[in-house]
Amino acid sequence: MEKKANNEAKIMWKVMIVDDEKLICKLVQALVEWDKLGMQMAAQAENAIQALDMLQQYRPDILITDIRMPGMDGLELIKNAKKICPELEIIIISGYAHFEYARNALSLGVGNYLLKPIKQDELNETLRKIGERLDAKKSAQGMEMAERRVSESDVNRLRYALLKDLVEENSKTAKRRELMAPLLIALGCD
């Protein structure tokens, strides 16, 4: 699931599409420039309940969802999905330009709201920006882990040096006692 780019491994970000209209799911899948964006289709669901089950299994990085779906709507899906995958990036696609939907989406941490009909350039640009954001997060996490590893190795090296010094000091002290024992006995000391 990794591809080479610029002589370094690049992560393929997983995308999940949720829409009760199969044609919209197929359209989104056809419009996305998967390889160019370093992304792959992880799963596709026709409703929010199915999507929540699939989230557990596929652990996507990006969720593209409609708002209005039967059963559970997209906003409720987002609330529940964030509990499962807190770092999940979300794009809402909707045929409704209602301010209330957008406001609710913003309150859930959604920063990407695309109106139907979906425009290929707009969708790919949105995904490109999300991919860059995910790359930056991954890079920052990698640097943090490297710093932690250096720190842990420094601590381990210090522990080793301390133990070595203690062992060497104890053996020096023991040798001194051996050498000084006859003298101390001669002087009448225990």
Short mmCIF file of C-alpha atoms in Angstrom, two decimals:
data_model
loop_
_atom_site.label_atom_id
_atom_site.label_comp_id
_atom_site.label_asym_id
_atom_site.label_seq_id
_atom_site.Cartn_x
_atom_site.Cartn_y
_atom_site.Cartn_z
CA MET A 1 0.00 0.00 0.00
CA GLU A 2 2.92 2.27 -0.41
CA LYS A 3 4.32 3.76 -3.56
CA LYS A 4 7.68 5.33 -4.33
CA ALA A 5 7.74 9.05 -5.00
CA ASN A 6 10.82 11.24 -5.12
CA ASN A 7 12.95 8.29 -3.93
CA GLU A 8 11.07 7.97 -0.66
CA ALA A 9 8.12 5.86 0.41
CA LYS A 10 4.82 7.68 0.19
CA ILE A 11 1.77 6.59 2.11
CA MET A 12 -1.37 5.83 0.16
CA TRP A 13 -4.19 7.58 1.99
CA LYS A 14 -7.38 5.52 2.27
CA VAL A 15 -10.68 7.08 1.21
CA MET A 16 -14.20 5.92 2.01
CA ILE A 17 -17.24 7.16 0.06
CA VAL A 18 -20.73 7.15 1.58
CA ASP A 19 -23.83 8.12 -0.39
CA ASP A 20 -27.24 6.51 -0.69
CA GLU A 21 -27.11 7.15 -4.44
CA LYS A 22 -24.93 4.47 -6.06
CA LEU A 23 -24.36 6.69 -9.09
CA ILE A 24 -22.85 9.43 -6.89
CA CYS A 25 -20.47 6.90 -5.33
CA LYS A 26 -19.42 5.70 -8.77
CA LEU A 27 -19.09 9.28 -10.03
CA VAL A 28 -16.84 10.28 -7.12
CA GLN A 29 -14.77 7.16 -7.64
CA ALA A 30 -14.40 7.98 -11.35
CA LEU A 31 -13.57 11.68 -10.79
CA VAL A 32 -10.77 11.21 -8.28
CA GLU A 33 -7.23 11.05 -9.66
CA TRP A 34 -6.27 8.30 -7.21
CA ASP A 35 -2.66 7.63 -8.21
CA LYS A 36 -1.79 11.28 -8.75
CA LEU A 37 -3.10 12.14 -5.28
CA GLY A 38 -1.46 9.15 -3.57
CA MET A 39 -4.84 7.84 -2.47
CA GLN A 40 -6.81 4.66 -2.81
CA MET A 41 -10.45 3.71 -2.51
CA ALA A 42 -10.76 1.78 0.76
CA ALA A 43 -14.52 1.26 0.93
CA GLN A 44 -17.86 2.42 -0.33
CA ALA A 45 -21.12 2.40 1.64
CA GLU A 46 -24.71 3.14 0.69
CA ASN A 47 -25.78 4.33 4.13
CA ALA A 48 -24.37 5.62 7.40
CA ILE A 49 -25.01 2.45 9.40
CA GLN A 50 -23.11 0.34 6.86
CA ALA A 51 -20.38 3.01 6.82
CA LEU A 52 -19.87 2.85 10.60
CA ASP A 53 -19.34 -0.92 10.40
CA MET A 54 -16.88 -0.45 7.56
CA LEU A 55 -15.00 2.31 9.41
CA GLN A 56 -14.01 -0.20 12.07
CA GLN A 57 -12.71 -2.61 9.45
CA TYR A 58 -11.04 -0.31 6.89
CA ARG A 59 -9.88 2.63 9.06
CA PRO A 60 -9.92 5.21 6.25
CA ASP A 61 -8.03 8.49 6.49
CA ILE A 62 -10.64 10.44 4.53
CA LEU A 63 -14.43 10.14 4.53
CA ILE A 64 -16.49 11.58 1.69
CA THR A 65 -20.16 11.59 2.67
CA ASP A 66 -23.54 12.96 1.72
CA ILE A 67 -25.59 14.69 4.41
CA ARG A 68 -29.10 13.56 3.58
CA MET A 69 -29.42 9.80 3.71
CA PRO A 70 -32.20 7.57 5.03
CA GLY A 71 -31.85 6.16 8.54
CA MET A 72 -28.87 8.07 9.88
CA ASP A 73 -27.85 11.30 8.18
CA GLY A 74 -24.30 12.31 7.30
CA LEU A 75 -23.91 14.65 10.26
CA GLU A 76 -24.77 11.85 12.70
CA LEU A 77 -22.38 9.59 10.78
CA ILE A 78 -19.62 12.17 11.21
CA LYS A 79 -20.21 12.42 14.98
CA ASN A 80 -19.98 8.65 15.36
CA ALA A 81 -17.10 8.28 12.88
CA LYS A 82 -15.00 10.81 14.83
CA LYS A 83 -15.42 8.60 17.91
CA ILE A 84 -13.98 5.66 15.98
CA CYS A 85 -11.32 7.58 14.01
CA PRO A 86 -10.67 10.95 15.70
CA GLU A 87 -8.12 12.02 13.05
CA LEU A 88 -10.51 11.30 10.17
CA GLU A 89 -10.61 14.01 7.50
CA ILE A 90 -14.09 14.62 6.12
CA ILE A 91 -15.54 15.99 2.91
CA ILE A 92 -19.28 16.56 2.72
CA ILE A 93 -20.94 16.43 -0.66
CA SER A 94 -24.49 17.66 -0.75
CA GLY A 95 -27.12 18.92 -3.09
CA TYR A 96 -28.21 21.33 -0.38
CA ALA A 97 -26.56 24.68 0.12
CA HIS A 98 -28.40 25.29 3.39
CA PHE A 99 -26.42 27.36 5.85
CA GLU A 100 -27.62 25.19 8.73
CA TYR A 101 -26.00 22.07 7.23
CA ALA A 102 -22.73 23.90 6.69
CA ARG A 103 -22.80 25.38 10.19
CA ASN A 104 -23.43 21.96 11.76
CA ALA A 105 -20.66 20.46 9.65
CA LEU A 106 -18.22 23.16 10.80
CA SER A 107 -19.12 22.47 14.43
CA LEU A 108 -18.10 18.83 13.84
CA GLY A 109 -14.70 19.87 12.51
CA VAL A 110 -15.55 19.43 8.84
CA GLY A 111 -13.73 21.96 6.71
CA ASN A 112 -14.71 20.66 3.28
CA TYR A 113 -18.22 21.10 1.94
CA LEU A 114 -18.77 20.48 -1.79
CA LEU A 115 -22.05 21.05 -3.57
CA LYS A 116 -23.55 18.67 -6.12
CA PRO A 117 -23.11 18.50 -9.02
CA ILE A 118 -19.57 17.56 -8.10
CA LYS A 119 -16.84 19.27 -10.10
CA GLN A 120 -13.77 17.14 -10.79
CA ASP A 121 -11.26 19.98 -10.30
CA GLU A 122 -12.84 21.07 -7.03
CA LEU A 123 -12.96 17.49 -5.67
CA ASN A 124 -9.36 16.72 -6.61
CA GLU A 125 -8.09 20.05 -5.28
CA THR A 126 -9.87 19.42 -1.98
CA LEU A 127 -8.39 15.93 -1.76
CA ARG A 128 -4.92 17.26 -2.68
CA LYS A 129 -5.06 19.76 0.20
CA ILE A 130 -6.22 17.08 2.62
CA GLY A 131 -3.42 14.79 1.40
CA GLU A 132 -0.86 17.53 2.07
CA ARG A 133 -2.32 18.07 5.53
CA LEU A 134 -2.14 14.33 6.25
CA ASP A 135 1.44 14.17 4.92
CA ALA A 136 2.43 17.06 7.20
CA LYS A 137 0.81 15.37 10.22
CA LYS A 138 2.55 12.09 9.43
CA SER A 139 5.89 13.86 9.01
CA ALA A 140 5.46 15.68 12.33
CA GLN A 141 4.55 12.41 14.06
CA GLY A 142 7.62 10.74 12.54
CA MET A 143 9.90 13.51 13.81
CA GLU A 144 8.32 13.31 17.25
CA MET A 145 8.82 9.55 17.33
CA ALA A 146 12.45 9.96 16.24
CA GLU A 147 13.03 12.50 19.00
CA ARG A 148 11.44 10.11 21.48
CA ARG A 149 13.66 7.26 20.26
CA VAL A 150 16.78 9.43 20.61
CA SER A 151 15.66 10.45 24.06
CA GLU A 152 14.99 6.82 25.04
CA SER A 153 18.35 5.70 23.69
CA ASP A 154 20.07 8.52 25.60
CA VAL A 155 18.35 7.42 28.81
CA ASN A 156 19.33 3.81 28.18
CA ARG A 157 22.93 4.82 27.49
CA LEU A 158 23.04 6.85 30.73
CA ARG A 159 21.55 3.95 32.69
CA TYR A 160 24.17 1.61 31.27
CA ALA A 161 26.99 4.03 32.10
CA LEU A 162 25.69 4.50 35.65
CA LEU A 163 25.40 0.77 36.24
CA LYS A 164 28.85 0.20 34.77
CA ASP A 165 30.33 2.88 37.05
CA LEU A 166 28.60 1.39 40.08
CA VAL A 167 29.85 -2.11 39.27
CA GLU A 168 33.38 -0.84 38.60
CA GLU A 169 33.36 1.32 41.74
CA ASN A 170 32.15 -1.59 43.85
CA SER A 171 34.85 -3.84 42.46
CA LYS A 172 37.50 -1.13 43.11
CA THR A 173 36.19 -0.72 46.65
CA ALA A 174 36.25 -4.48 47.16
CA LYS A 175 39.87 -4.64 45.88
CA ARG A 176 40.87 -1.81 48.20
CA ARG A 177 39.32 -3.64 51.14
CA GLU A 178 41.24 -6.80 50.22
CA LEU A 179 44.51 -4.89 49.98
CA MET A 180 43.88 -2.89 53.12
CA ALA A 181 42.50 -5.78 55.21
CA PRO A 182 45.86 -6.96 56.59
CA LEU A 183 46.85 -3.38 57.45
CA LEU A 184 43.55 -2.67 59.15
CA ILE A 185 43.81 -5.94 61.14
CA ALA A 186 47.37 -5.04 62.15
CA LEU A 187 46.08 -1.69 63.37
CA GLY A 188 43.29 -3.41 65.28
CA CYS A 189 40.41 -2.13 63.12
CA ASP A 190 37.50 -4.24 61.96
#
